[in-house]
XYZ file of C-alpha atoms in Angstrom:
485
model
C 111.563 140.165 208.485
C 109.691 143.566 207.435
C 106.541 142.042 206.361
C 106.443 138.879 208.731
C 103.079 139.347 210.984
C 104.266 140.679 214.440
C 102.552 139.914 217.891
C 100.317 142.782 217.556
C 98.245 141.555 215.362
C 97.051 137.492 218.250
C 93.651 137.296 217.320
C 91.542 136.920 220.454
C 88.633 134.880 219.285
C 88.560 131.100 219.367
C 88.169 129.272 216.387
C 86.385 125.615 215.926
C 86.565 122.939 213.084
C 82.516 123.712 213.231
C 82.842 127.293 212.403
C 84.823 126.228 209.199
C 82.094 124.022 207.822
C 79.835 127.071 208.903
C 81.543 128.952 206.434
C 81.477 126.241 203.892
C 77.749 125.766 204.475
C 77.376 129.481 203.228
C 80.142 129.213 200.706
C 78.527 130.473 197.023
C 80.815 128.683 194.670
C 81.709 125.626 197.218
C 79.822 123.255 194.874
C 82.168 123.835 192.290
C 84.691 121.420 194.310
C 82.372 118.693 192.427
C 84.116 119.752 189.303
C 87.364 118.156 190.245
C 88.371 114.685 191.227
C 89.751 114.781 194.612
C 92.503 111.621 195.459
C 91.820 109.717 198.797
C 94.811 109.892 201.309
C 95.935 106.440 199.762
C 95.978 108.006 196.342
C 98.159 110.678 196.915
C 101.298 108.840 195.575
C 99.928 108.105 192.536
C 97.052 110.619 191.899
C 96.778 114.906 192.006
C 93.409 117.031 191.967
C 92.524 117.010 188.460
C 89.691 118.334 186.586
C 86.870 115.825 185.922
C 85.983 116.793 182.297
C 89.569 116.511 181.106
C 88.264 115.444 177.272
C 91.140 112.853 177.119
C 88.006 110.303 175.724
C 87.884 112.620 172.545
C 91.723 112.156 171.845
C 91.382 108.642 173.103
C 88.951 107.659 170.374
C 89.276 110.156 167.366
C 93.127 110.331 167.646
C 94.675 112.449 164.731
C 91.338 111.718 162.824
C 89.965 114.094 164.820
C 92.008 116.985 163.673
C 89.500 118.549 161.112
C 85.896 116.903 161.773
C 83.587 118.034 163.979
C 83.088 115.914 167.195
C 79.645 115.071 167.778
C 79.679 113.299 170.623
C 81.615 115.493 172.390
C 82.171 119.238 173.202
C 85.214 119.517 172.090
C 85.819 120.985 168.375
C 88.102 119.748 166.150
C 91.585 119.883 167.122
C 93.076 122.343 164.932
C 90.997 124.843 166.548
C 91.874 123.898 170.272
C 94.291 127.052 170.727
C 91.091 129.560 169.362
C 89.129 128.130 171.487
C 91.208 128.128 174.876
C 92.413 131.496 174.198
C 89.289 132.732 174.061
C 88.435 131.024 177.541
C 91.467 132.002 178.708
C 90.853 136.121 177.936
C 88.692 136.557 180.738
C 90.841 135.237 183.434
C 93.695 137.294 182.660
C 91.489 140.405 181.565
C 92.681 140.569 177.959
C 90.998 140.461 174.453
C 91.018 137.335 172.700
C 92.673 138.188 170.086
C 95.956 139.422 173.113
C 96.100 135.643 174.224
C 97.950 132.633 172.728
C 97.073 129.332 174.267
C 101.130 127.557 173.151
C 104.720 125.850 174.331
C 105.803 126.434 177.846
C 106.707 128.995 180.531
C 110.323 129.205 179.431
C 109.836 128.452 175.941
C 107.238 131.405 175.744
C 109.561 133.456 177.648
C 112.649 133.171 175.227
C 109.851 134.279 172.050
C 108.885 136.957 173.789
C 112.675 138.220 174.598
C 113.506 137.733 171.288
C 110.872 140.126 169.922
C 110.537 142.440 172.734
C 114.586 143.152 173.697
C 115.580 144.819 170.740
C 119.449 146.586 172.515
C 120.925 149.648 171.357
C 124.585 151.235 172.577
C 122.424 153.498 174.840
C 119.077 150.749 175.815
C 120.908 147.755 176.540
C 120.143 146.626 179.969
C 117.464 144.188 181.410
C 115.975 145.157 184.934
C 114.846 141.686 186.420
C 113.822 140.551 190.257
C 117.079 139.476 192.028
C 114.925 136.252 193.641
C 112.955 135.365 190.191
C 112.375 131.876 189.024
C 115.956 130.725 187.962
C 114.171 129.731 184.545
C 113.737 133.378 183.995
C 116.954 134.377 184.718
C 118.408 132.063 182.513
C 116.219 132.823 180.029
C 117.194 136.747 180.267
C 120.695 135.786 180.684
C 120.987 133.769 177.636
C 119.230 136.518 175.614
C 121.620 139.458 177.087
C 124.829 136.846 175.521
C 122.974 136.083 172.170
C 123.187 139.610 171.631
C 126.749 139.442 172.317
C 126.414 141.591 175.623
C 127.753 140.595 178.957
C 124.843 140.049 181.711
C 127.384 141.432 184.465
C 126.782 144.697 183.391
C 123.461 144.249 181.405
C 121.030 142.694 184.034
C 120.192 145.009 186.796
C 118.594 142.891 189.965
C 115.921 144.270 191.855
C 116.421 143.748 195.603
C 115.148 144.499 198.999
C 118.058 147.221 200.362
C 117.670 144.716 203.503
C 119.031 141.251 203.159
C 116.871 140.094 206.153
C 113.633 141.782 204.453
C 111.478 139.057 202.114
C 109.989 141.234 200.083
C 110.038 144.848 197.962
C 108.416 147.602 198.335
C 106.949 149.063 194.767
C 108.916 152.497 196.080
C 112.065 150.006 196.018
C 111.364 149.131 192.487
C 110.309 152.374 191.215
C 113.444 153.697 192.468
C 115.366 151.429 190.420
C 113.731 152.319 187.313
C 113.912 155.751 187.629
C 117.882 155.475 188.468
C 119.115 152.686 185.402
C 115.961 154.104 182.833
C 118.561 156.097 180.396
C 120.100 152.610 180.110
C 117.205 150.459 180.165
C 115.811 148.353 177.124
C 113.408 145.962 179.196
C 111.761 144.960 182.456
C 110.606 141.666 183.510
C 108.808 140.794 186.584
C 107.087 138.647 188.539
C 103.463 139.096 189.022
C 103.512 137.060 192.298
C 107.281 136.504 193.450
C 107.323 132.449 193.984
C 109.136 132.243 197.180
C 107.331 135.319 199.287
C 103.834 135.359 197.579
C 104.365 138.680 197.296
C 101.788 139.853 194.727
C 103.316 142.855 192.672
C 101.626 146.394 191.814
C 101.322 145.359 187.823
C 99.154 148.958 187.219
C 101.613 151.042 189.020
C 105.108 149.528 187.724
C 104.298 148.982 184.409
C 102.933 153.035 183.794
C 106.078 153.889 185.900
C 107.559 151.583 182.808
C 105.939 153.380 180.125
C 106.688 156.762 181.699
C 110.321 156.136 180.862
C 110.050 154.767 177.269
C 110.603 151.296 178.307
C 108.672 147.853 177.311
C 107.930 145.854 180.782
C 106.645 142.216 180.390
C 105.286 139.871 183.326
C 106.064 136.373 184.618
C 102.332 135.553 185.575
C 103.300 131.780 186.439
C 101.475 132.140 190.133
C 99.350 134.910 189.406
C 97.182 133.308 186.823
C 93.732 131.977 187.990
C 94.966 133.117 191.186
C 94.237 136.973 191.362
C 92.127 139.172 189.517
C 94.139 140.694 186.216
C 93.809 143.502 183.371
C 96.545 142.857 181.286
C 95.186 145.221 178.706
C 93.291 147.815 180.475
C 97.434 148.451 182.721
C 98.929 147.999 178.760
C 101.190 145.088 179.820
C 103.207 144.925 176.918
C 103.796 140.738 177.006
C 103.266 138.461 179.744
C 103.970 134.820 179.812
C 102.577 132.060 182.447
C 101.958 128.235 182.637
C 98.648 126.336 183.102
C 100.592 123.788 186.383
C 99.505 125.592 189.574
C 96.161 127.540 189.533
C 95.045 126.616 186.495
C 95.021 123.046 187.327
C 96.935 120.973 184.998
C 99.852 120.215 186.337
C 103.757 120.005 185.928
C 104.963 120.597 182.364
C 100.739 121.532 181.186
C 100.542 123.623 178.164
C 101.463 127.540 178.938
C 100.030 130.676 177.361
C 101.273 134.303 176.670
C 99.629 138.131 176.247
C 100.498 140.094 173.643
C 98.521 143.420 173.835
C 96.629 144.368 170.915
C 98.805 147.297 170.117
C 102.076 144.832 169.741
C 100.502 142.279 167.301
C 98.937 144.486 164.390
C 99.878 143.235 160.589
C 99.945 145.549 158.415
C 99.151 144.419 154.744
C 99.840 147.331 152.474
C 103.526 147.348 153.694
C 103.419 143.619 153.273
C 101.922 144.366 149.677
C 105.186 146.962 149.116
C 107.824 144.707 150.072
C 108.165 145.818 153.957
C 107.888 143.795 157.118
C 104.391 145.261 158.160
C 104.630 143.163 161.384
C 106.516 143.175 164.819
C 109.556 141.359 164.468
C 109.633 137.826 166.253
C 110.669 134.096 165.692
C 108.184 132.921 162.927
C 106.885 129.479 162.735
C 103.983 127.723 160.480
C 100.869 127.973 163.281
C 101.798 132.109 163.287
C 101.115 132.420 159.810
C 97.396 133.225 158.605
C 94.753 130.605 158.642
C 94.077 131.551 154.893
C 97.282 129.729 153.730
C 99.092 127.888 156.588
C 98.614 124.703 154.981
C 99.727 125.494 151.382
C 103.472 125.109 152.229
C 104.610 128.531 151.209
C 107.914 129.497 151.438
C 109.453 133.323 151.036
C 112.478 133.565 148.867
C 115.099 135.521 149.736
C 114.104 139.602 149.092
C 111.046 138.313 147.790
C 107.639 138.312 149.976
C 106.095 135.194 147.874
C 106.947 131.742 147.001
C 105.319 129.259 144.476
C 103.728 126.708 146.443
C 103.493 123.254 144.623
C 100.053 122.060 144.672
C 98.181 125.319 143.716
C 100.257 127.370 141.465
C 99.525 130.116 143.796
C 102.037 132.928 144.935
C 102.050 132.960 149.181
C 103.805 134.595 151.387
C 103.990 134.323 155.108
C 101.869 136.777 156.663
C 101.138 136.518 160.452
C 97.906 136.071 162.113
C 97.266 139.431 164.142
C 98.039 139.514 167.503
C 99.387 137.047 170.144
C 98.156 134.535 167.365
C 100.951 135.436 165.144
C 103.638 134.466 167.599
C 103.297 130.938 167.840
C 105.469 128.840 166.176
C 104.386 125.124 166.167
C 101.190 123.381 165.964
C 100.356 122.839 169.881
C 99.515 119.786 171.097
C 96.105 118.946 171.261
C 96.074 116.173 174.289
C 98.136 118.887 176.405
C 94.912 121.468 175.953
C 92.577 118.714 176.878
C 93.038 119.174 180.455
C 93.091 123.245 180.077
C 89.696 123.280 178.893
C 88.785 121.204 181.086
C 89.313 123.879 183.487
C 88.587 126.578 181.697
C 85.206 125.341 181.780
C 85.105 125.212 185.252
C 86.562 128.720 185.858
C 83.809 130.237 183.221
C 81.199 128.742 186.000
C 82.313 131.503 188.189
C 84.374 134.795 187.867
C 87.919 135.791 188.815
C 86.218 138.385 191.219
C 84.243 135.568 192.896
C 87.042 133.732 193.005
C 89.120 136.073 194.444
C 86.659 137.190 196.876
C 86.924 133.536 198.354
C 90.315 133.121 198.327
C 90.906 136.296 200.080
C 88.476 134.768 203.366
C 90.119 131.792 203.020
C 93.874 132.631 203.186
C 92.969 135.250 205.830
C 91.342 132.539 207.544
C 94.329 130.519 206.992
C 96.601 133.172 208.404
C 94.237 133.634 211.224
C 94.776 130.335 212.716
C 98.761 129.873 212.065
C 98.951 133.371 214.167
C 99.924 132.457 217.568
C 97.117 132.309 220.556
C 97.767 134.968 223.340
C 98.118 132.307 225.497
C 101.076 131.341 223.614
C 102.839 134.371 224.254
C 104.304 136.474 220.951
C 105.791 134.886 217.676
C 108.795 133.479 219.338
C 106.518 130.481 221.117
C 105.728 129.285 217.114
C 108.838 127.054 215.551
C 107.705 129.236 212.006
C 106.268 132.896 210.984
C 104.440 133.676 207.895
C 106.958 136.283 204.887
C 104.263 136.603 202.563
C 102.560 140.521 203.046
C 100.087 140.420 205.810
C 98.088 143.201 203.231
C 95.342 141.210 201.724
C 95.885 143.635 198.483
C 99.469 142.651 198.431
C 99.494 138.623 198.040
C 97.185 135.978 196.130
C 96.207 132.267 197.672
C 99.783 131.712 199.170
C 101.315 132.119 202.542
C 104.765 131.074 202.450
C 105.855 129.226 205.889
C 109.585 129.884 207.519
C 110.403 127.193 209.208
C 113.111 127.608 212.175
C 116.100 125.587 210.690
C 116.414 121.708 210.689
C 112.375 121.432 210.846
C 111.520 121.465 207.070
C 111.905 117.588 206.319
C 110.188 116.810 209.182
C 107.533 118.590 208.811
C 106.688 117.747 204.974
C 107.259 113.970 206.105
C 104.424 113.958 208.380
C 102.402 116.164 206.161
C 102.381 113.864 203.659
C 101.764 111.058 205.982
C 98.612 112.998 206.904
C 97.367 113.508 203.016
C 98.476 117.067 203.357
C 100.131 118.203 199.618
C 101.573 121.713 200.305
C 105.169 122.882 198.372
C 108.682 122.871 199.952
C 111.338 125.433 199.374
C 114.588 124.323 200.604
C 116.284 124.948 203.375
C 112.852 126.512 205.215
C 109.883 127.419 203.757
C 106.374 125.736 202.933
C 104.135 127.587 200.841
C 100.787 126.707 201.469
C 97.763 127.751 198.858
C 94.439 127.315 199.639
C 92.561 127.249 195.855
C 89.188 128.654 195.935
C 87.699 126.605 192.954
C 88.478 123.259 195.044
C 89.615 123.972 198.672
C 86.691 124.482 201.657
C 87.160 126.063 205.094
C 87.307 122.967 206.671
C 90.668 121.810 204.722
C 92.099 125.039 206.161
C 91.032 123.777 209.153
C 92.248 120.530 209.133
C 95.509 121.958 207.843
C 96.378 123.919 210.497
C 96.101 121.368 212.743
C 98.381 118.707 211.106
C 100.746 121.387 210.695
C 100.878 122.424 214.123
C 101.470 119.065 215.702
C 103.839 118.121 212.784
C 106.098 121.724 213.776
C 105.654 120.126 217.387
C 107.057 116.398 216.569
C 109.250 117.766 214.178
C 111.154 119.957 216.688
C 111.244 117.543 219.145
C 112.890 114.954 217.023
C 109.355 112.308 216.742
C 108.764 112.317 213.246
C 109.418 109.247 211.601
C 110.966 109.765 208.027
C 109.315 107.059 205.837
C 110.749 105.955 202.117
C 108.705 105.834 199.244
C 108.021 110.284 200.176
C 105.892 111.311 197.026
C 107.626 114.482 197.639
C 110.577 113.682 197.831
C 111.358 109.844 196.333
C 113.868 110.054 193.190
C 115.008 113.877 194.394
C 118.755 113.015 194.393
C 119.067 111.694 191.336
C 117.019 114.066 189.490
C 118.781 117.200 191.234
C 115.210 118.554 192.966
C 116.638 117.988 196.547
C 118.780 121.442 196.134
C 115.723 123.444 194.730
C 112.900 122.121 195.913
């Protein structure tokens, strides 16, 4: 692999578990692990980290009463302000205005509103440049938008690929290249921030002004980059990016998502409203998009007419969109789901994405540090694994993603989890292991690399004992995961 870590690089010092709490003794933001509840090893089939102040006892007792009255006895403002209020959290994290965020649906969901506004084909822009690896969800997603347009995805979706089939990851030369040579033809880019499978972090800055260069809009799939590494969304003019709220942002599979819209993409403009034009970027519309003024007055536009009599006031409305990412949401999110999101965006406005990041890159170094092999172990070949995620600090996030040697992966994740160890599997071979700066010390590095040595060790020589009930892995048949995961 071009961008596995080679022999040259055995570190020579030796390491102790004592050393790690060293560095969590000096640790600035280490105290912010308090801000989480963290399951026992007994818990771990029925429990997840999970931020402490999750505000489910406002929803608990207020229920839909709390919708439009204040909460005293509690922090939380009334639910049909919940998105303002974790978009605005949310800005800083992703380095965007407030006004560029929407706090709404899912990943995918937010993906296919954001195709429909943003890929707008012609007979000579028609094609969709997209990683060849991506998330399936997003390929589906650009797939199905390529045949709603009635084009054919064989010849509209251009993959971006490694020229090497045993290389892991791309070089932003690779990708530039590819640009440059389908740009005449292309309508769209979408990419990952950080690729899922490699931890590859992406040069967002570079790519998407090599984007603009050409005339063409370039979005971002930010599902692992958000919370992770430090963004500017509208300081690089991303034109959208989409992202979910499960991994670094603490909330877990199927959490509420959110999308960037940058400022120059959402202006309304009145006076062509006022003359009978759409003064607005077009998009799928939906109630929550329209302005605050009068969303709840049940207006509906007649056909080649911009106002409708609603029934209650007598008073012409028409829909008119809130300005910027506002304006693209369709349906009134769900106010339990953002619970849990402000929950931790509360805990992430106790620090800073550069603090965070400045953490997470000693701790995944540290991480990488001690999975290296020993010199006394002789070169890479002596280690059943070796690390595909870029070995360049500047060029991954929290993750290292593990390849296995074949036939080791269940093993190993069985007696990880026997050990408390939660880390993700990517069938047939790799682990990707993230060390999260907001909860994660030294010492769970530490104590990570250990269990994951001696599991690699029983693993390959046939002693781990698979156990049923796997938190990982119980139900993946019948629900399909045991192909994908």
């Amino acid at each position: 692999m071009a961008n596995a870590v080679s022999s040259s690089k055995h570190i020579a010092k030796e390491y102790t578990r004592e050393e790690a709490l060293a560095f969590d003794a000096s640790d600035p933001i280490g105290h912010l692990r308090a801000e989480f509840i963290i399951p026992t090893k007994t818990d771990l089939k029925s429990k997840l980290i999970f931020p402490r102040a999750a505000h489910l006892g406002a929803w608990a007792t207020k229920g839909v009463l709390g919708h439009f009255k204040p909460h005293e006895d509690s922090k939380m403002p009334p639910f049909v302000d919940l998105d303002d209020i974790a978009a605005q959290r949310m800005a800083p994290i992703v380095g965007a205005m407030s006004g560029e965020i929407a706090v709404m649906e899912t990943l995918s969901a937010n993906l296919h509103l954001m195709l429909a506004s943003f890929y707008r084909p012609t007979k000579e822009r028609f094609k969709i440049i997209i990683e060849g690896k991506a998330f399936p969800s997003d390929h589906y997603a650009v797939e199905s938008q390529i045949r709603h347009h009635g084009l054919d995805p064989e010849h509209a979706m251009i993959l971006v690929e490694p020229p090497d089939t045993d290389e892991a990851t791309i070089e932003t030369s690779r990708i530039l290249w590819i640009i440059d040579k389908h740009a005449s033809e292309t309508a769209l880019i979408l990419l990952p921030g950080i690729q899922y499978y490699t931890g590859q972090y992406l040069d967002i800055p570079t790519i998407t002004a090599h984007a603009h260069s050409h005339g063409i809009t370039i979005g971002w799939d930010l599902a692992h980059a958000v919370g992770n590494v430090e963004l500017q969304l509208h300081k690089w003019a991303v034109d959208f990016a989409v992202w979910c709220s499960y991994k670094y942002l603490n909330c877990g599979p199927g959490a509420i998502g959110g999308l960037f819209v940058h400022q120059k993409h959402g202006t309304v403009d009145r006076s062509a409203l006022e003359d009978g034009h759409v003064g607005y970027r077009p998009r799928l519309s939906g109630w929550w998009g329209g302005d605050k003024a009068t969303r709840f007055q049940m207006g509906n536009s007649k056909s080649n007419v911009h106002e409708t009599l609603t029934f209650e006031t007598n008073q012409l409305v028409e829909f008119v969109p809130i300005a910027g990412a506002a304006g693209f949401q369709v349906g009134n999110p769900c106010a339990l789901a953002i619970c849990p999101l402000l929950a931790s965006l509360e805990t992430f406005a106790l620090t800073s994405m550069s603090a965070l990041r400045v953490k997470s890159l000693s701790m995944t170094r540290y991480l990488e540090e001690l999975l290296l092999p020993r010199p006394a172990q002789g070169d890479d070949a002596s280690e059943p694994y070796h690390i595909i995620t870029p070995s360049d600090p500047a060029q991954r996030g929290a993750q290292l993603s593990i390849l296995l040697k074949p036939g080791l992966l269940e093993g190993v994740m069985a007696e990880l989890e026997e050990q408390g160890v939660v880390v993700d599997e990517r069938k047939p071979d790799v682990i990707r292991v993230a060390p999260a700066p907001l909860y994660n010390s030294f010492s769970d590095v530490w104590d990570f690399v250990v269990i994951f040595r001696k599991a690699c060790i029983d693993a390959h020589r046939g002693q781990v004992q698979h156990k049923e009930g796997s938190a990982t892995m119980a139900g993946a048949d019948s629900k399909g995961w045991s192909h994908i995961k």
